[in-house]
Amino acid sequence: NNTAVGRDALISNTTATENVAVGKDALKLTVSGGYNVAVGGSALAANLAADNTAVGYVALTANTTGTNNIAVGNNALDSNTTGGSNVAVGQGSLAANTTASSNTAIGKSAMAANTTGANNVAVGANSLQPNTTGASNTALGKGALASNTTASNNTAVGFESLVSNTT
């Protein structure tokens, strides 16, 4: 009950079920994880987990054991390895995220530098873009909290609101 279209799509599959892989190397290393959707070259290529959706070139490509992630856009969540329950919509959104969970980033480069900061919401291009470890932030609007790197528990609403806040 799997669907694979493209060179080396789901090539390592042994017992995985209910997966859809479209594109070269999509779900390439998935052996037993199920209920994944990967559309795009190398989407979810390293995935060993279940319940992930990746649409776009190298979307969620490094994911190994992270579950319940959604990545839409080229390079969205592409460095994620074990982080779970993340949503990234937009080119490069949450691109550096590795282990952080429960983040939502919508917009080009939203939270692009985030690595381990959890429970953040960023809506708007470049919102919370340089955030690396800051947690529990909310940034709504293009460029909101656009200089934040490690500060936590901030709320910024509006174009470039709290744009100079860093730590």
mmCIF file of C-alpha atoms in Angstrom:
data_model
loop_
_atom_site.group_PDB
_atom_site.id
_atom_site.type_symbol
_atom_site.label_atom_id
_atom_site.label_comp_id
_atom_site.label_asym_id
_atom_site.label_seq_id
_atom_site.Cartn_x
_atom_site.Cartn_y
_atom_site.Cartn_z
ATOM 1 C CA ASN A 1 0.000 0.000 0.000
ATOM 2 C CA ASN A 2 2.791 2.410 -0.898
ATOM 3 C CA THR A 3 3.144 4.650 -3.918
ATOM 4 C CA ALA A 4 6.580 5.564 -5.272
ATOM 5 C CA VAL A 5 7.345 7.556 -8.403
ATOM 6 C CA GLY A 6 10.889 8.656 -9.246
ATOM 7 C CA ARG A 7 14.404 7.288 -9.153
ATOM 8 C CA ASP A 8 15.206 5.713 -5.751
ATOM 9 C CA ALA A 9 11.908 6.835 -4.249
ATOM 10 C CA LEU A 10 11.156 4.539 -1.274
ATOM 11 C CA ILE A 11 14.022 2.307 -2.417
ATOM 12 C CA SER A 12 14.878 1.066 1.110
ATOM 13 C CA ASN A 13 11.305 0.154 2.022
ATOM 14 C CA THR A 14 10.806 -3.255 3.616
ATOM 15 C CA THR A 15 7.742 -3.029 5.866
ATOM 16 C CA ALA A 16 6.631 0.618 5.620
ATOM 17 C CA THR A 17 2.991 1.092 4.700
ATOM 18 C CA GLU A 18 0.702 3.837 3.441
ATOM 19 C CA ASN A 19 3.507 6.081 2.158
ATOM 20 C CA VAL A 20 3.523 8.315 -0.903
ATOM 21 C CA ALA A 21 6.881 9.247 -2.425
ATOM 22 C CA VAL A 22 7.095 11.322 -5.598
ATOM 23 C CA GLY A 23 10.466 12.582 -6.799
ATOM 24 C CA LYS A 24 14.071 11.418 -6.966
ATOM 25 C CA ASP A 25 15.201 10.094 -3.555
ATOM 26 C CA ALA A 26 11.855 10.903 -1.900
ATOM 27 C CA LEU A 27 11.570 8.777 1.279
ATOM 28 C CA LYS A 28 14.782 7.070 0.136
ATOM 29 C CA LEU A 29 15.857 5.597 3.493
ATOM 30 C CA THR A 30 12.423 4.821 4.899
ATOM 31 C CA VAL A 31 12.400 1.183 5.934
ATOM 32 C CA SER A 32 9.396 0.830 8.197
ATOM 33 C CA GLY A 33 7.868 4.257 8.870
ATOM 34 C CA GLY A 34 4.322 4.693 7.647
ATOM 35 C CA TYR A 35 1.810 7.348 6.733
ATOM 36 C CA ASN A 36 4.370 9.722 5.208
ATOM 37 C CA VAL A 37 3.905 11.923 2.158
ATOM 38 C CA ALA A 38 6.984 13.176 0.296
ATOM 39 C CA VAL A 39 6.642 15.147 -2.920
ATOM 40 C CA GLY A 40 9.804 16.665 -4.385
ATOM 41 C CA GLY A 41 13.402 15.675 -4.983
ATOM 42 C CA SER A 42 14.973 14.337 -1.754
ATOM 43 C CA ALA A 43 11.878 15.168 0.281
ATOM 44 C CA LEU A 44 12.061 13.156 3.524
ATOM 45 C CA ALA A 45 15.096 11.335 2.064
ATOM 46 C CA ALA A 46 16.613 10.254 5.424
ATOM 47 C CA ASN A 47 13.272 9.618 7.124
ATOM 48 C CA LEU A 48 12.887 6.617 9.423
ATOM 49 C CA ALA A 49 9.746 7.881 11.188
ATOM 50 C CA ALA A 50 6.008 8.026 10.586
ATOM 51 C CA ASP A 51 3.345 10.653 10.063
ATOM 52 C CA ASN A 52 5.317 13.353 8.223
ATOM 53 C CA THR A 53 4.384 15.431 5.185
ATOM 54 C CA ALA A 54 6.992 17.135 2.998
ATOM 55 C CA VAL A 55 6.244 18.980 -0.228
ATOM 56 C CA GLY A 56 9.123 20.730 -2.004
ATOM 57 C CA TYR A 57 12.712 20.116 -3.003
ATOM 58 C CA VAL A 58 14.696 18.818 0.041
ATOM 59 C CA ALA A 59 11.781 19.513 2.380
ATOM 60 C CA LEU A 60 12.407 17.604 5.637
ATOM 61 C CA THR A 61 15.301 15.853 3.867
ATOM 62 C CA ALA A 62 17.413 15.201 7.013
ATOM 63 C CA ASN A 63 14.505 14.051 9.180
ATOM 64 C CA THR A 64 15.277 10.745 10.859
ATOM 65 C CA THR A 65 12.970 10.148 13.825
ATOM 66 C CA GLY A 66 10.900 13.335 14.062
ATOM 67 C CA THR A 67 7.167 12.693 13.739
ATOM 68 C CA ASN A 68 4.070 14.717 12.925
ATOM 69 C CA ASN A 69 5.959 17.357 10.930
ATOM 70 C CA ILE A 70 4.592 19.291 7.970
ATOM 71 C CA ALA A 71 6.956 21.070 5.570
ATOM 72 C CA VAL A 72 5.766 22.847 2.434
ATOM 73 C CA GLY A 73 8.272 24.748 0.304
ATOM 74 C CA ASN A 74 11.788 24.229 -0.973
ATOM 75 C CA ASN A 75 14.223 23.729 1.929
ATOM 76 C CA ALA A 76 11.434 23.872 4.516
ATOM 77 C CA LEU A 77 12.547 22.058 7.699
ATOM 78 C CA ASP A 78 15.409 20.580 5.661
ATOM 79 C CA SER A 79 17.826 20.185 8.624
ATOM 80 C CA ASN A 80 15.274 18.695 11.018
ATOM 81 C CA THR A 81 16.435 15.374 12.443
ATOM 82 C CA THR A 82 14.411 14.559 15.555
ATOM 83 C CA GLY A 83 12.113 17.545 16.127
ATOM 84 C CA GLY A 84 8.418 16.744 16.036
ATOM 85 C CA SER A 85 5.077 18.466 15.598
ATOM 86 C CA ASN A 86 6.528 21.336 13.555
ATOM 87 C CA VAL A 87 4.783 23.167 10.729
ATOM 88 C CA ALA A 88 6.857 25.032 8.138
ATOM 89 C CA VAL A 89 5.207 26.655 5.132
ATOM 90 C CA GLY A 90 7.368 28.776 2.842
ATOM 91 C CA GLN A 91 10.744 28.515 1.192
ATOM 92 C CA GLY A 92 13.444 28.057 3.822
ATOM 93 C CA SER A 93 11.060 28.237 6.758
ATOM 94 C CA LEU A 94 12.502 26.476 9.828
ATOM 95 C CA ALA A 95 15.408 25.443 7.570
ATOM 96 C CA ALA A 96 18.014 25.077 10.350
ATOM 97 C CA ASN A 97 15.675 23.408 12.838
ATOM 98 C CA THR A 98 17.274 20.201 14.112
ATOM 99 C CA THR A 99 15.689 18.985 17.339
ATOM 100 C CA ALA A 100 13.124 21.628 18.318
ATOM 101 C CA SER A 101 9.458 20.712 18.471
ATOM 102 C CA SER A 102 6.082 22.410 18.346
ATOM 103 C CA ASN A 103 7.048 25.359 16.142
ATOM 104 C CA THR A 104 4.902 26.963 13.460
ATOM 105 C CA ALA A 105 6.600 29.052 10.766
ATOM 106 C CA ILE A 106 4.649 30.462 7.839
ATOM 107 C CA GLY A 107 6.335 32.686 5.275
ATOM 108 C CA LYS A 108 9.579 32.747 3.322
ATOM 109 C CA SER A 109 12.524 32.305 5.716
ATOM 110 C CA ALA A 110 10.278 32.425 8.777
ATOM 111 C CA MET A 111 12.350 31.101 11.703
ATOM 112 C CA ALA A 112 15.003 30.012 9.186
ATOM 113 C CA ALA A 113 17.885 29.934 11.720
ATOM 114 C CA ASN A 114 15.980 28.187 14.523
ATOM 115 C CA THR A 115 17.822 25.107 15.782
ATOM 116 C CA THR A 116 16.468 24.166 19.209
ATOM 117 C CA GLY A 117 13.979 26.885 20.177
ATOM 118 C CA ALA A 118 10.571 25.319 20.813
ATOM 119 C CA ASN A 119 6.947 26.442 21.004
ATOM 120 C CA ASN A 120 7.386 29.444 18.696
ATOM 121 C CA VAL A 121 4.936 30.887 16.179
ATOM 122 C CA ALA A 122 6.172 33.020 13.283
ATOM 123 C CA VAL A 123 3.833 34.232 10.551
ATOM 124 C CA GLY A 124 5.214 36.529 7.861
ATOM 125 C CA ALA A 125 8.304 36.598 5.679
ATOM 126 C CA ASN A 126 11.497 36.812 7.760
ATOM 127 C CA SER A 127 9.582 36.791 11.045
ATOM 128 C CA LEU A 128 11.774 35.400 13.848
ATOM 129 C CA GLN A 129 14.289 34.648 11.067
ATOM 130 C CA PRO A 130 17.539 34.664 13.126
ATOM 131 C CA ASN A 131 16.019 32.939 16.187
ATOM 132 C CA THR A 132 18.211 30.001 17.204
ATOM 133 C CA THR A 133 17.257 28.942 20.740
ATOM 134 C CA GLY A 134 14.580 31.400 21.867
ATOM 135 C CA ALA A 135 11.378 29.679 22.942
ATOM 136 C CA SER A 136 7.701 30.513 23.327
ATOM 137 C CA ASN A 137 7.795 33.572 21.050
ATOM 138 C CA THR A 138 4.981 34.796 18.830
ATOM 139 C CA ALA A 139 5.812 36.944 15.806
ATOM 140 C CA LEU A 140 2.989 38.013 13.483
ATOM 141 C CA GLY A 141 3.849 40.239 10.540
ATOM 142 C CA LYS A 142 6.644 40.574 8.027
ATOM 143 C CA GLY A 143 9.914 41.078 9.888
ATOM 144 C CA ALA A 144 8.357 40.771 13.345
ATOM 145 C CA LEU A 145 11.080 39.895 15.903
ATOM 146 C CA ALA A 146 13.454 39.803 12.926
ATOM 147 C CA SER A 147 16.581 40.312 15.081
ATOM 148 C CA ASN A 148 15.612 37.924 17.893
ATOM 149 C CA THR A 149 18.229 35.230 18.440
ATOM 150 C CA THR A 150 17.856 33.795 21.956
ATOM 151 C CA ALA A 151 15.128 35.770 23.747
ATOM 152 C CA SER A 152 12.034 33.915 24.909
ATOM 153 C CA ASN A 153 8.438 34.730 25.805
ATOM 154 C CA ASN A 154 7.990 37.700 23.436
ATOM 155 C CA THR A 155 4.923 38.681 21.457
ATOM 156 C CA ALA A 156 5.239 40.948 18.418
ATOM 157 C CA VAL A 157 2.280 41.828 16.212
ATOM 158 C CA GLY A 158 2.647 44.017 13.120
ATOM 159 C CA PHE A 159 5.149 44.854 10.399
ATOM 160 C CA GLU A 160 8.686 44.805 11.877
ATOM 161 C CA SER A 161 7.346 44.931 15.437
ATOM 162 C CA LEU A 162 10.112 44.363 18.037
ATOM 163 C CA VAL A 163 12.511 44.295 15.077
ATOM 164 C CA SER A 164 15.563 45.255 17.199
ATOM 165 C CA ASN A 165 14.902 42.799 20.044
ATOM 166 C CA THR A 166 17.764 40.271 20.233
ATOM 167 C CA THR A 167 18.132 38.643 23.647
#
